[in-house]
Coordinates of N, CA and C in Angstrom, one line a residue:
M24 N -60.0 23.4 -115.8 CA -61.0 24.0 -116.7 C -60.3 24.7 -117.9
A25 N -60.8 24.4 -119.1 CA -60.2 24.9 -120.3 C -61.0 26.1 -120.8
A26 N -60.4 27.0 -121.5 CA -61.1 28.1 -122.1 C -60.9 28.0 -123.6
G27 N -61.9 28.2 -124.4 CA -61.8 28.1 -125.9 C -63.0 28.8 -126.5
T28 N -63.3 28.5 -127.7 CA -64.3 29.1 -128.5 C -65.4 28.1 -129.0
I29 N -66.6 28.5 -128.9 CA -67.7 27.7 -129.5 C -68.1 28.5 -130.8
R30 N -68.1 27.8 -131.9 CA -68.6 28.5 -133.2 C -69.9 27.8 -133.6
Y31 N -70.8 28.7 -133.9 CA -72.2 28.3 -134.3 C -72.3 28.5 -135.9
W32 N -73.0 27.5 -136.5 CA -73.2 27.6 -137.9 C -74.7 27.5 -138.2
A33 N -75.1 28.1 -139.3 CA -76.5 28.1 -139.9 C -77.5 28.3 -138.8
A34 N -78.5 27.4 -138.6 CA -79.6 27.6 -137.7 C -79.1 27.9 -136.3
A35 N -78.0 27.2 -135.9 CA -77.5 27.4 -134.5 C -77.0 28.9 -134.3
K36 N -76.3 29.4 -135.4 CA -75.9 30.8 -135.4 C -77.1 31.8 -135.2
A37 N -78.1 31.5 -136.0 CA -79.3 32.4 -135.9 C -79.9 32.3 -134.5
A38 N -80.0 31.1 -134.0 CA -80.6 30.9 -132.7 C -79.8 31.5 -131.5
A39 N -78.5 31.5 -131.7 CA -77.6 32.0 -130.7 C -77.5 33.6 -130.8
G40 N -77.8 34.0 -132.0 CA -77.7 35.5 -132.2 C -76.2 35.9 -132.2
A41 N -75.3 34.9 -132.4 CA -73.8 35.2 -132.5 C -73.2 34.1 -133.3
A42 N -72.0 34.4 -134.0 CA -71.3 33.5 -134.7 C -70.4 32.6 -133.8
E43 N -70.0 33.2 -132.7 CA -69.2 32.4 -131.7 C -69.2 33.1 -130.3
E44 N -68.8 32.3 -129.3 CA -68.7 32.8 -128.0 C -67.7 31.9 -127.2
P45 N -67.1 32.5 -126.1 CA -66.1 31.7 -125.4 C -66.8 30.6 -124.5
Y46 N -66.0 29.5 -124.2 CA -66.4 28.5 -123.3 C -65.3 28.4 -122.2
R47 N -65.8 28.0 -121.0 CA -64.9 27.6 -119.9 C -65.5 26.4 -119.4
A48 N -64.9 25.2 -119.7 CA -65.5 23.9 -119.3 C -64.4 22.9 -119.4
V49 N -64.6 21.7 -118.8 CA -63.8 20.5 -118.9 C -64.2 19.6 -120.0
T50 N -65.5 19.4 -120.2 CA -66.0 18.5 -121.2 C -67.0 19.2 -122.1
L51 N -67.3 18.6 -123.2 CA -68.3 19.1 -124.2 C -69.6 19.2 -123.4
A52 N -70.0 18.2 -122.7 CA -71.3 18.3 -121.9 C -71.4 19.5 -121.1
E53 N -70.3 19.8 -120.4 CA -70.3 21.0 -119.5 C -70.4 22.3 -120.3
A54 N -69.7 22.4 -121.4 CA -69.8 23.5 -122.3 C -71.2 23.7 -122.8
L55 N -71.8 22.6 -123.2 CA -73.2 22.7 -123.8 C -74.2 23.1 -122.7
E56 N -73.9 22.7 -121.4 CA -74.8 23.1 -120.3 C -74.7 24.6 -120.2
G57 N -73.5 25.2 -120.3 CA -73.4 26.6 -120.3 C -74.1 27.3 -121.4
V58 N -74.0 26.8 -122.6 CA -74.8 27.3 -123.7 C -76.2 27.3 -123.5
R59 N -76.8 26.2 -123.0 CA -78.2 26.2 -122.7 C -78.6 27.2 -121.6
A60 N -77.8 27.4 -120.7 CA -78.1 28.4 -119.6 C -78.1 29.8 -120.2
R61 N -77.2 30.1 -121.1 CA -77.1 31.4 -121.7 C -78.1 31.7 -122.8
H62 N -78.6 30.6 -123.4 CA -79.5 30.8 -124.5 C -80.7 29.8 -124.4
P63 N -81.5 30.0 -123.4 CA -82.7 29.2 -123.3 C -83.6 29.4 -124.5
G64 N -84.4 28.5 -124.9 CA -85.3 28.7 -126.0 C -84.9 28.0 -127.3
E65 N -84.9 28.7 -128.4 CA -84.7 28.1 -129.7 C -83.3 27.4 -129.8
L66 N -82.2 27.9 -129.3 CA -80.9 27.3 -129.4 C -80.9 26.0 -128.7
T67 N -81.6 25.9 -127.6 CA -81.6 24.6 -126.9 C -82.3 23.6 -127.7
R68 N -83.4 24.0 -128.5 CA -84.0 23.0 -129.3 C -83.1 22.6 -130.5
V69 N -82.4 23.6 -131.1 CA -81.6 23.3 -132.2 C -80.4 22.4 -131.8
L70 N -79.9 22.5 -130.7 CA -78.7 21.7 -130.2 C -79.1 20.2 -130.2
K71 N -80.3 19.9 -130.0 CA -80.7 18.5 -130.0 C -80.5 17.8 -131.3
R72 N -80.4 18.6 -132.4 CA -80.3 18.0 -133.7 C -78.9 18.2 -134.3
C73 N -78.0 18.8 -133.5 CA -76.7 19.2 -134.1 C -75.7 18.1 -134.0
S74 N -74.6 18.2 -134.8 CA -73.4 17.4 -134.7 C -72.3 18.4 -134.2
F75 N -71.3 17.9 -133.7 CA -70.2 18.7 -133.1 C -68.9 18.2 -133.6
L76 N -68.0 19.2 -133.8 CA -66.6 19.0 -134.0 C -65.9 19.6 -132.9
V77 N -64.9 18.9 -132.3 CA -64.1 19.4 -131.2 C -62.6 19.4 -131.8
D78 N -62.1 20.6 -132.0 CA -60.8 20.7 -132.6 C -60.6 19.9 -133.9
G79 N -61.7 20.0 -134.7 CA -61.7 19.4 -136.0 C -62.1 18.0 -136.1
D80 N -62.2 17.3 -134.9 CA -62.6 15.9 -134.9 C -64.1 15.7 -134.6
P81 N -64.8 14.9 -135.4 CA -66.2 14.7 -135.1 C -66.4 13.9 -133.8
V82 N -67.4 14.4 -133.1 CA -67.8 13.8 -131.8 C -68.6 12.5 -132.1
G83 N -69.4 12.5 -133.1 CA -70.2 11.4 -133.4 C -71.1 11.0 -132.3
T84 N -71.2 9.7 -132.0 CA -72.1 9.2 -131.0 C -71.5 9.1 -129.6
R85 N -70.2 9.6 -129.4 CA -69.6 9.6 -128.1 C -70.4 10.4 -127.1
D86 N -70.4 9.9 -125.9 CA -71.1 10.6 -124.8 C -70.3 11.9 -124.6
H87 N -71.1 13.0 -124.5 CA -70.5 14.4 -124.4 C -69.7 14.5 -123.1
E88 N -70.1 13.7 -122.1 CA -69.3 13.7 -120.8 C -67.9 13.2 -121.0
T89 N -67.6 12.4 -122.0 CA -66.3 11.8 -122.2 C -65.4 12.6 -123.2
V90 N -66.0 13.7 -123.8 CA -65.3 14.5 -124.7 C -64.6 15.6 -124.0
R91 N -63.3 15.5 -123.7 CA -62.6 16.6 -123.0 C -62.2 17.7 -123.9
L92 N -62.3 18.9 -123.4 CA -61.9 20.1 -124.1 C -60.6 20.6 -123.8
A93 N -59.9 21.1 -124.8 CA -58.5 21.6 -124.6 C -58.4 23.1 -124.4
E94 N -57.5 23.6 -123.7 CA -57.2 25.0 -123.6 C -57.0 25.6 -125.0
G95 N -57.7 26.6 -125.4 CA -57.6 27.3 -126.7 C -58.3 26.5 -127.8
G96 N -59.1 25.5 -127.4 CA -59.8 24.6 -128.4 C -61.0 25.3 -129.0
T97 N -61.6 24.6 -130.0 CA -62.7 25.1 -130.7 C -63.8 24.0 -130.8
V98 N -65.0 24.3 -130.5 CA -66.2 23.5 -130.6 C -67.0 24.1 -131.7
E99 N -67.2 23.3 -132.8 CA -68.1 23.7 -133.9 C -69.5 23.1 -133.7
V100 N -70.5 23.9 -133.8 CA -71.9 23.4 -133.6 C -72.5 23.4 -135.0
L101 N -72.8 22.2 -135.5 CA -73.3 22.1 -136.9 C -74.7 21.5 -137.0
P102 N -75.7 22.3 -137.2 CA -77.0 21.8 -137.4 C -77.2 21.1 -138.7
P103 N -78.1 20.2 -138.9 CA -78.4 19.7 -140.2 C -78.8 20.8 -141.1
F104 N -78.5 20.7 -142.4 CA -79.0 21.8 -143.3 C -79.2 21.2 -144.7
A105 N -80.0 21.8 -145.5 CA -80.4 21.3 -146.8 C -79.1 21.4 -147.7
G106 N -78.9 20.3 -148.5 CA -77.8 20.3 -149.4 C -76.5 19.9 -148.8
G107 N -76.4 19.6 -147.5 CA -75.1 19.2 -147.0 C -75.2 18.0 -146.3

């Protein structure tokens, strides 16, 4: 199990009520399950439209179960936004 940081941007940050929080998970899917459990409601809806970077690399269409997280890593949660 790895520990790291999830960073929220734009609408995800507003829905989470925080700019970042820690994760303890093996995969991106597991980390996002934890996020959904801690933030039911609006953030869960926002996550459906988000893109993710894991340690600076785009996740793209990869299955989140296959994206392994590193100790001390960072997951960036990037919702779509106007102008970007």
